[in-house]
Amino acid sequence: MIALLLDDSIAAHGVLRHLRNVRPRVDGPFMAWDGRTRAGLDLRVVHVPPRIDDQYVAGRLQAHHGARLLVHLGMARGAASWMEEESRAAGEIVLAGWACDLRALEPVQRILPDTTPGAAVELPAGLAARRVAATALPDVELGVGSLALPLTVAGLAERLRKRFGLALFDTAAAGLLEACVESGVDGILGKVLAGSVCPGGEASGGGMAAECLIAESMDRFLEAAGLVETTDETLRGAQAGTGANLEQ
């Protein structure tokens, strides 16, 4: 069984139309649905809030229930320099190979918006040690920094990219990968770009606009990942480019 953890309910319900024999269930504090793809793959869809602790708990639960692969799909914002260098735009889906728990930055996040964005604030020690790899994607270099609060300070995003190689920022992914490591289960991170880090921007959630963005991107992710049959030539190209066929 593969567990697909989604940040919002619109996306979760959208996945269900690709499945057969759908059965709802309550899985701890989370709503989930069991179903089967057209190719006969057992898939559990779980609606999990975009918070590190919730993703960790959900990941451990699914591993306990026998999931052999945990797949996370949610929103993230990118460092502006990375977005420009890679010619990335809002709505694109990218696969990340590792995540870093940056919750120790919460005091810094609270200070910087009230001061000069480029202020030389000391970063907490030990951040690099909080790096966790997505074992199902060992060759993917793109990293996600997960914070307690959505990152809205562009200067801090650039500093984290330069210091640790982080290009994306959310409030969830590190929890899921930590659960994977502790449970001995492979994990995959898929992030829908909500744009670059900017004042007032949200890394995840974001109301109806963000929910619609995930819903619109979800079919492409499912097909690129190999969870559903591809019917469009463009999507066939995307599938070939990810190298992440979940049925292998």
PDB file of C-alpha atoms in Angstrom:
ATOM      1  CA  MET A   1       0.000   0.000   0.000  1.00  0.00           C
ATOM      2  CA  ILE A   2       1.151   3.529  -0.840  1.00  0.00           C
ATOM      3  CA  ALA A   3       0.011   6.446   1.314  1.00  0.00           C
ATOM      4  CA  LEU A   4      -0.469   9.849  -0.349  1.00  0.00           C
ATOM      5  CA  LEU A   5      -0.523  12.712   2.161  1.00  0.00           C
ATOM      6  CA  LEU A   6      -2.155  15.906   0.883  1.00  0.00           C
ATOM      7  CA  ASP A   7      -2.272  19.342   2.478  1.00  0.00           C
ATOM      8  CA  ASP A   8      -5.857  20.236   1.641  1.00  0.00           C
ATOM      9  CA  SER A   9      -9.231  18.572   1.299  1.00  0.00           C
ATOM     10  CA  ILE A  10      -9.958  19.774  -2.259  1.00  0.00           C
ATOM     11  CA  ALA A  11      -6.871  17.976  -3.529  1.00  0.00           C
ATOM     12  CA  ALA A  12      -7.636  14.896  -1.440  1.00  0.00           C
ATOM     13  CA  HIS A  13     -11.131  14.579  -2.864  1.00  0.00           C
ATOM     14  CA  GLY A  14      -9.788  15.184  -6.353  1.00  0.00           C
ATOM     15  CA  VAL A  15      -7.547  12.131  -6.116  1.00  0.00           C
ATOM     16  CA  LEU A  16     -10.514   9.923  -5.287  1.00  0.00           C
ATOM     17  CA  ARG A  17     -11.988  10.276  -8.777  1.00  0.00           C
ATOM     18  CA  HIS A  18      -8.960   8.363 -10.077  1.00  0.00           C
ATOM     19  CA  LEU A  19      -9.585   5.436  -7.741  1.00  0.00           C
ATOM     20  CA  ARG A  20     -11.899   2.454  -7.607  1.00  0.00           C
ATOM     21  CA  ASN A  21     -13.579   0.851  -4.597  1.00  0.00           C
ATOM     22  CA  VAL A  22     -13.077   3.947  -2.444  1.00  0.00           C
ATOM     23  CA  ARG A  23     -13.715   3.439   1.275  1.00  0.00           C
ATOM     24  CA  PRO A  24     -13.545   6.312   3.802  1.00  0.00           C
ATOM     25  CA  ARG A  25     -11.910   5.810   7.178  1.00  0.00           C
ATOM     26  CA  VAL A  26     -10.837   7.816  10.202  1.00  0.00           C
ATOM     27  CA  ASP A  27      -7.129   7.320  10.784  1.00  0.00           C
ATOM     28  CA  GLY A  28      -6.263   8.773  14.193  1.00  0.00           C
ATOM     29  CA  PRO A  29      -6.965  12.519  13.929  1.00  0.00           C
ATOM     30  CA  PHE A  30      -6.964  12.422  10.118  1.00  0.00           C
ATOM     31  CA  MET A  31      -9.559  11.663   7.462  1.00  0.00           C
ATOM     32  CA  ALA A  32      -8.428   9.045   4.960  1.00  0.00           C
ATOM     33  CA  TRP A  33      -9.753   7.030   2.025  1.00  0.00           C
ATOM     34  CA  ASP A  34      -8.617   3.637   0.730  1.00  0.00           C
ATOM     35  CA  GLY A  35      -8.907   2.828  -2.950  1.00  0.00           C
ATOM     36  CA  ARG A  36      -7.235   1.167  -5.904  1.00  0.00           C
ATOM     37  CA  THR A  37      -5.801   2.667  -9.075  1.00  0.00           C
ATOM     38  CA  ARG A  38      -6.711   1.411 -12.540  1.00  0.00           C
ATOM     39  CA  ALA A  39      -3.406  -0.471 -12.548  1.00  0.00           C
ATOM     40  CA  GLY A  40      -4.397  -2.324  -9.350  1.00  0.00           C
ATOM     41  CA  LEU A  41      -2.205  -0.357  -6.941  1.00  0.00           C
ATOM     42  CA  ASP A  42      -3.584   0.023  -3.400  1.00  0.00           C
ATOM     43  CA  LEU A  43      -3.548   3.705  -2.468  1.00  0.00           C
ATOM     44  CA  ARG A  44      -4.503   5.432   0.760  1.00  0.00           C
ATOM     45  CA  VAL A  45      -5.251   9.169   0.502  1.00  0.00           C
ATOM     46  CA  VAL A  46      -4.799  11.077   3.766  1.00  0.00           C
ATOM     47  CA  HIS A  47      -5.740  14.706   4.410  1.00  0.00           C
ATOM     48  CA  VAL A  48      -3.021  16.084   6.722  1.00  0.00           C
ATOM     49  CA  PRO A  49      -2.645  19.755   7.748  1.00  0.00           C
ATOM     50  CA  PRO A  50       0.602  21.348   6.551  1.00  0.00           C
ATOM     51  CA  ARG A  51       2.326  21.234   9.917  1.00  0.00           C
ATOM     52  CA  ILE A  52       5.536  19.367  10.701  1.00  0.00           C
ATOM     53  CA  ASP A  53       4.149  17.535  13.722  1.00  0.00           C
ATOM     54  CA  ASP A  54       0.956  16.487  11.903  1.00  0.00           C
ATOM     55  CA  GLN A  55       2.936  15.153   8.936  1.00  0.00           C
ATOM     56  CA  TYR A  56       5.168  13.203  11.312  1.00  0.00           C
ATOM     57  CA  VAL A  57       2.229  11.626  13.153  1.00  0.00           C
ATOM     58  CA  ALA A  58       0.442  10.797   9.890  1.00  0.00           C
ATOM     59  CA  GLY A  59       3.600   9.262   8.447  1.00  0.00           C
ATOM     60  CA  ARG A  60       4.161   7.054  11.485  1.00  0.00           C
ATOM     61  CA  LEU A  61       0.522   5.949  11.423  1.00  0.00           C
ATOM     62  CA  GLN A  62       0.663   4.955   7.760  1.00  0.00           C
ATOM     63  CA  ALA A  63       3.944   3.103   8.226  1.00  0.00           C
ATOM     64  CA  HIS A  64       2.370   1.236  11.157  1.00  0.00           C
ATOM     65  CA  HIS A  65      -0.559   0.315   8.908  1.00  0.00           C
ATOM     66  CA  GLY A  66       1.808  -1.235   6.374  1.00  0.00           C
ATOM     67  CA  ALA A  67       2.490   1.530   3.834  1.00  0.00           C
ATOM     68  CA  ARG A  68       5.636   0.737   1.846  1.00  0.00           C
ATOM     69  CA  LEU A  69       5.946   4.259   0.450  1.00  0.00           C
ATOM     70  CA  LEU A  70       4.855   7.652   1.832  1.00  0.00           C
ATOM     71  CA  VAL A  71       4.234  10.415  -0.688  1.00  0.00           C
ATOM     72  CA  HIS A  72       3.744  14.030   0.360  1.00  0.00           C
ATOM     73  CA  LEU A  73       2.225  16.671  -1.936  1.00  0.00           C
ATOM     74  CA  GLY A  74       1.789  20.227  -0.701  1.00  0.00           C
ATOM     75  CA  MET A  75       2.559  23.885  -1.245  1.00  0.00           C
ATOM     76  CA  ALA A  76       5.969  25.567  -0.996  1.00  0.00           C
ATOM     77  CA  ARG A  77       7.580  28.876  -1.875  1.00  0.00           C
ATOM     78  CA  GLY A  78      11.001  29.158  -3.461  1.00  0.00           C
ATOM     79  CA  ALA A  79      13.977  31.412  -2.858  1.00  0.00           C
ATOM     80  CA  ALA A  80      13.678  34.206  -5.443  1.00  0.00           C
ATOM     81  CA  SER A  81      17.188  33.577  -6.815  1.00  0.00           C
ATOM     82  CA  TRP A  82      16.389  29.895  -7.380  1.00  0.00           C
ATOM     83  CA  MET A  83      13.057  30.698  -9.035  1.00  0.00           C
ATOM     84  CA  GLU A  84      14.843  33.042 -11.442  1.00  0.00           C
ATOM     85  CA  GLU A  85      17.842  30.826 -12.163  1.00  0.00           C
ATOM     86  CA  GLU A  86      15.670  27.768 -12.806  1.00  0.00           C
ATOM     87  CA  SER A  87      12.936  29.724 -14.647  1.00  0.00           C
ATOM     88  CA  ARG A  88      10.302  28.356 -12.289  1.00  0.00           C
ATOM     89  CA  ALA A  89       6.763  29.703 -12.059  1.00  0.00           C
ATOM     90  CA  ALA A  90       3.837  29.334  -9.673  1.00  0.00           C
ATOM     91  CA  GLY A  91       1.824  26.179 -10.292  1.00  0.00           C
ATOM     92  CA  GLU A  92       4.756  23.976 -11.268  1.00  0.00           C
ATOM     93  CA  ILE A  93       5.402  20.720  -9.410  1.00  0.00           C
ATOM     94  CA  VAL A  94       8.932  19.839  -8.334  1.00  0.00           C
ATOM     95  CA  LEU A  95      10.310  16.765  -6.567  1.00  0.00           C
ATOM     96  CA  ALA A  96      12.602  17.333  -3.584  1.00  0.00           C
ATOM     97  CA  GLY A  97      15.264  14.902  -2.409  1.00  0.00           C
ATOM     98  CA  TRP A  98      15.683  16.090   1.173  1.00  0.00           C
ATOM     99  CA  ALA A  99      14.259  18.339   3.862  1.00  0.00           C
ATOM    100  CA  CYS A 100      15.624  20.235   6.830  1.00  0.00           C
ATOM    101  CA  ASP A 101      13.745  20.954  10.060  1.00  0.00           C
ATOM    102  CA  LEU A 102      14.169  24.713  10.594  1.00  0.00           C
ATOM    103  CA  ARG A 103      11.766  25.193  13.487  1.00  0.00           C
ATOM    104  CA  ALA A 104      14.649  26.573  15.561  1.00  0.00           C
ATOM    105  CA  LEU A 105      14.393  29.665  13.342  1.00  0.00           C
ATOM    106  CA  GLU A 106      11.018  30.681  14.789  1.00  0.00           C
ATOM    107  CA  PRO A 107      12.501  33.404  17.060  1.00  0.00           C
ATOM    108  CA  VAL A 108      14.435  34.811  14.086  1.00  0.00           C
ATOM    109  CA  GLN A 109      11.279  34.795  11.932  1.00  0.00           C
ATOM    110  CA  ARG A 110       9.422  36.779  14.570  1.00  0.00           C
ATOM    111  CA  ILE A 111      12.154  39.422  14.795  1.00  0.00           C
ATOM    112  CA  LEU A 112      13.039  40.017  11.153  1.00  0.00           C
ATOM    113  CA  PRO A 113       9.686  41.301   9.811  1.00  0.00           C
ATOM    114  CA  ASP A 114       9.868  44.107  12.413  1.00  0.00           C
ATOM    115  CA  THR A 115      13.426  45.082  11.540  1.00  0.00           C
ATOM    116  CA  THR A 116      15.459  45.569   8.382  1.00  0.00           C
ATOM    117  CA  PRO A 117      14.908  42.456   6.202  1.00  0.00           C
ATOM    118  CA  GLY A 118      18.631  42.207   5.551  1.00  0.00           C
ATOM    119  CA  ALA A 119      19.629  42.445   9.211  1.00  0.00           C
ATOM    120  CA  ALA A 120      22.571  40.223  10.181  1.00  0.00           C
ATOM    121  CA  VAL A 121      20.703  38.051  12.681  1.00  0.00           C
ATOM    122  CA  GLU A 122      22.610  35.047  14.009  1.00  0.00           C
ATOM    123  CA  LEU A 123      21.256  31.692  12.800  1.00  0.00           C
ATOM    124  CA  PRO A 124      20.774  29.016  15.481  1.00  0.00           C
ATOM    125  CA  ALA A 125      23.497  26.365  15.702  1.00  0.00           C
ATOM    126  CA  GLY A 126      22.863  22.827  14.553  1.00  0.00           C
ATOM    127  CA  LEU A 127      20.442  23.531  11.685  1.00  0.00           C
ATOM    128  CA  ALA A 128      22.456  21.458   9.217  1.00  0.00           C
ATOM    129  CA  ALA A 129      22.144  18.421  11.499  1.00  0.00           C
ATOM    130  CA  ARG A 130      18.365  18.477  11.017  1.00  0.00           C
ATOM    131  CA  ARG A 131      18.671  17.382   7.371  1.00  0.00           C
ATOM    132  CA  VAL A 132      16.707  14.251   6.402  1.00  0.00           C
ATOM    133  CA  ALA A 133      16.884  12.546   2.994  1.00  0.00           C
ATOM    134  CA  ALA A 134      13.978  11.254   0.916  1.00  0.00           C
ATOM    135  CA  THR A 135      15.322   7.752   0.393  1.00  0.00           C
ATOM    136  CA  ALA A 136      13.155   7.067  -2.659  1.00  0.00           C
ATOM    137  CA  LEU A 137      14.848   9.966  -4.503  1.00  0.00           C
ATOM    138  CA  PRO A 138      18.563   9.689  -3.633  1.00  0.00           C
ATOM    139  CA  ASP A 139      19.745  11.565  -6.732  1.00  0.00           C
ATOM    140  CA  VAL A 140      17.475  14.620  -6.380  1.00  0.00           C
ATOM    141  CA  GLU A 141      19.480  17.571  -5.038  1.00  0.00           C
ATOM    142  CA  LEU A 142      16.603  19.980  -4.401  1.00  0.00           C
ATOM    143  CA  GLY A 143      16.005  20.620  -0.699  1.00  0.00           C
ATOM    144  CA  VAL A 144      13.048  21.911   1.333  1.00  0.00           C
ATOM    145  CA  GLY A 145      13.335  23.887   4.557  1.00  0.00           C
ATOM    146  CA  SER A 146      10.381  23.331   6.893  1.00  0.00           C
ATOM    147  CA  LEU A 147       9.641  26.093   9.393  1.00  0.00           C
ATOM    148  CA  ALA A 148       7.102  26.530  12.167  1.00  0.00           C
ATOM    149  CA  LEU A 149       5.662  29.594  10.393  1.00  0.00           C
ATOM    150  CA  PRO A 150       5.464  30.371   6.652  1.00  0.00           C
ATOM    151  CA  LEU A 151       8.691  32.079   5.579  1.00  0.00           C
ATOM    152  CA  THR A 152       7.989  35.623   4.359  1.00  0.00           C
ATOM    153  CA  VAL A 153      11.470  37.197   4.662  1.00  0.00           C
ATOM    154  CA  ALA A 154      13.140  37.029   1.243  1.00  0.00           C
ATOM    155  CA  GLY A 155      16.563  37.900   2.655  1.00  0.00           C
ATOM    156  CA  LEU A 156      16.428  35.002   5.096  1.00  0.00           C
ATOM    157  CA  ALA A 157      15.440  32.617   2.304  1.00  0.00           C
ATOM    158  CA  GLU A 158      18.461  33.710   0.275  1.00  0.00           C
ATOM    159  CA  ARG A 159      20.732  33.325   3.276  1.00  0.00           C
ATOM    160  CA  LEU A 160      19.453  29.799   3.924  1.00  0.00           C
ATOM    161  CA  ARG A 161      19.957  28.897   0.289  1.00  0.00           C
ATOM    162  CA  LYS A 162      23.541  30.146   0.339  1.00  0.00           C
ATOM    163  CA  ARG A 163      24.347  28.547   3.704  1.00  0.00           C
ATOM    164  CA  PHE A 164      22.567  25.190   3.400  1.00  0.00           C
ATOM    165  CA  GLY A 165      21.537  24.830  -0.262  1.00  0.00           C
ATOM    166  CA  LEU A 166      17.821  25.115   0.480  1.00  0.00           C
ATOM    167  CA  ALA A 167      15.668  26.346  -2.391  1.00  0.00           C
ATOM    168  CA  LEU A 168      12.118  25.650  -1.162  1.00  0.00           C
ATOM    169  CA  PHE A 169      10.326  26.499   2.067  1.00  0.00           C
ATOM    170  CA  ASP A 170       7.184  25.047   3.627  1.00  0.00           C
ATOM    171  CA  THR A 171       5.783  24.104   7.032  1.00  0.00           C
ATOM    172  CA  ALA A 172       5.408  20.346   6.582  1.00  0.00           C
ATOM    173  CA  ALA A 173       7.883  18.205   4.626  1.00  0.00           C
ATOM    174  CA  ALA A 174      10.525  17.592   7.299  1.00  0.00           C
ATOM    175  CA  GLY A 175       7.969  15.898   9.547  1.00  0.00           C
ATOM    176  CA  LEU A 176       7.038  13.370   6.897  1.00  0.00           C
ATOM    177  CA  LEU A 177      10.648  12.460   6.124  1.00  0.00           C
ATOM    178  CA  GLU A 178      11.473  12.118   9.815  1.00  0.00           C
ATOM    179  CA  ALA A 179       8.642   9.595  10.087  1.00  0.00           C
ATOM    180  CA  CYS A 180      10.039   7.743   7.063  1.00  0.00           C
ATOM    181  CA  VAL A 181      13.495   7.457   8.612  1.00  0.00           C
ATOM    182  CA  GLU A 182      12.212   6.260  11.983  1.00  0.00           C
ATOM    183  CA  SER A 183       9.856   3.744  10.359  1.00  0.00           C
ATOM    184  CA  GLY A 184      12.250   2.487   7.692  1.00  0.00           C
ATOM    185  CA  VAL A 185       9.835   3.429   4.885  1.00  0.00           C
ATOM    186  CA  ASP A 186      10.732   5.224   1.646  1.00  0.00           C
ATOM    187  CA  GLY A 187       9.391   8.745   1.137  1.00  0.00           C
ATOM    188  CA  ILE A 188       8.831  11.125  -1.758  1.00  0.00           C
ATOM    189  CA  LEU A 189       8.313  14.888  -1.538  1.00  0.00           C
ATOM    190  CA  GLY A 190       6.306  16.695  -4.221  1.00  0.00           C
ATOM    191  CA  LYS A 191       5.921  20.463  -3.870  1.00  0.00           C
ATOM    192  CA  VAL A 192       3.559  22.740  -5.797  1.00  0.00           C
ATOM    193  CA  LEU A 193       5.214  26.140  -6.203  1.00  0.00           C
ATOM    194  CA  ALA A 194       3.158  29.016  -4.833  1.00  0.00           C
ATOM    195  CA  GLY A 195       5.708  31.575  -6.041  1.00  0.00           C
ATOM    196  CA  SER A 196       8.785  33.079  -4.413  1.00  0.00           C
ATOM    197  CA  VAL A 197       9.281  33.919  -0.746  1.00  0.00           C
ATOM    198  CA  CYS A 198       7.927  37.425  -0.211  1.00  0.00           C
ATOM    199  CA  PRO A 199       6.361  39.578   2.522  1.00  0.00           C
ATOM    200  CA  GLY A 200       2.832  38.391   3.241  1.00  0.00           C
ATOM    201  CA  GLY A 201       3.277  35.190   1.229  1.00  0.00           C
ATOM    202  CA  GLU A 202       2.207  31.854   2.685  1.00  0.00           C
ATOM    203  CA  ALA A 203       4.182  28.682   2.212  1.00  0.00           C
ATOM    204  CA  SER A 204       1.138  26.473   2.535  1.00  0.00           C
ATOM    205  CA  GLY A 205      -2.568  26.755   3.156  1.00  0.00           C
ATOM    206  CA  GLY A 206      -3.295  30.109   1.565  1.00  0.00           C
ATOM    207  CA  GLY A 207      -7.067  29.774   1.270  1.00  0.00           C
ATOM    208  CA  MET A 208      -9.039  28.991  -1.854  1.00  0.00           C
ATOM    209  CA  ALA A 209      -6.362  30.151  -4.316  1.00  0.00           C
ATOM    210  CA  ALA A 210      -3.780  27.731  -2.894  1.00  0.00           C
ATOM    211  CA  GLU A 211      -6.305  24.889  -2.724  1.00  0.00           C
ATOM    212  CA  CYS A 212      -7.217  25.396  -6.376  1.00  0.00           C
ATOM    213  CA  LEU A 213      -3.529  25.482  -7.307  1.00  0.00           C
ATOM    214  CA  ILE A 214      -2.951  22.087  -5.719  1.00  0.00           C
ATOM    215  CA  ALA A 215      -6.124  20.688  -7.260  1.00  0.00           C
ATOM    216  CA  GLU A 216      -5.104  21.855 -10.734  1.00  0.00           C
ATOM    217  CA  SER A 217      -1.571  20.492 -10.326  1.00  0.00           C
ATOM    218  CA  MET A 218      -2.527  17.200  -8.749  1.00  0.00           C
ATOM    219  CA  ASP A 219      -3.356  15.287 -11.919  1.00  0.00           C
ATOM    220  CA  ARG A 220       0.031  16.140 -13.349  1.00  0.00           C
ATOM    221  CA  PHE A 221       1.744  14.942 -10.185  1.00  0.00           C
ATOM    222  CA  LEU A 222      -0.173  11.668 -10.058  1.00  0.00           C
ATOM    223  CA  GLU A 223       0.554  10.906 -13.689  1.00  0.00           C
ATOM    224  CA  ALA A 224       4.206  11.989 -13.497  1.00  0.00           C
ATOM    225  CA  ALA A 225       4.632   9.779 -10.425  1.00  0.00           C
ATOM    226  CA  GLY A 226       3.048   6.796 -12.193  1.00  0.00           C
ATOM    227  CA  LEU A 227      -0.026   6.516  -9.963  1.00  0.00           C
ATOM    228  CA  VAL A 228      -2.530   6.946 -12.780  1.00  0.00           C
ATOM    229  CA  GLU A 229      -2.480   6.314 -16.518  1.00  0.00           C
ATOM    230  CA  THR A 230      -1.098   9.104 -18.696  1.00  0.00           C
ATOM    231  CA  THR A 231      -3.338  10.278 -21.512  1.00  0.00           C
ATOM    232  CA  ASP A 232      -1.500  13.381 -22.736  1.00  0.00           C
ATOM    233  CA  GLU A 233       1.847  13.613 -24.560  1.00  0.00           C
ATOM    234  CA  THR A 234       2.975  16.492 -22.350  1.00  0.00           C
ATOM    235  CA  LEU A 235       2.374  14.426 -19.250  1.00  0.00           C
ATOM    236  CA  ARG A 236       4.225  11.491 -20.745  1.00  0.00           C
ATOM    237  CA  GLY A 237       7.240  13.758 -20.983  1.00  0.00           C
ATOM    238  CA  ALA A 238       6.838  14.812 -17.373  1.00  0.00           C
ATOM    239  CA  GLN A 239       6.649  11.174 -16.279  1.00  0.00           C
ATOM    240  CA  ALA A 240       9.849  10.344 -18.141  1.00  0.00           C
ATOM    241  CA  GLY A 241      11.594  13.306 -16.558  1.00  0.00           C
ATOM    242  CA  THR A 242      10.870  12.515 -12.912  1.00  0.00           C
ATOM    243  CA  GLY A 243      12.244   9.015 -12.762  1.00  0.00           C
ATOM    244  CA  ALA A 244       9.868   8.442  -9.865  1.00  0.00           C
ATOM    245  CA  ASN A 245       7.472   5.731 -10.960  1.00  0.00           C
ATOM    246  CA  LEU A 246       5.880   4.606  -7.734  1.00  0.00           C
ATOM    247  CA  GLU A 247       4.864   1.235  -9.092  1.00  0.00           C
ATOM    248  CA  GLN A 248       8.455   0.116  -9.492  1.00  0.00           C
TER     249      GLN A 248
END
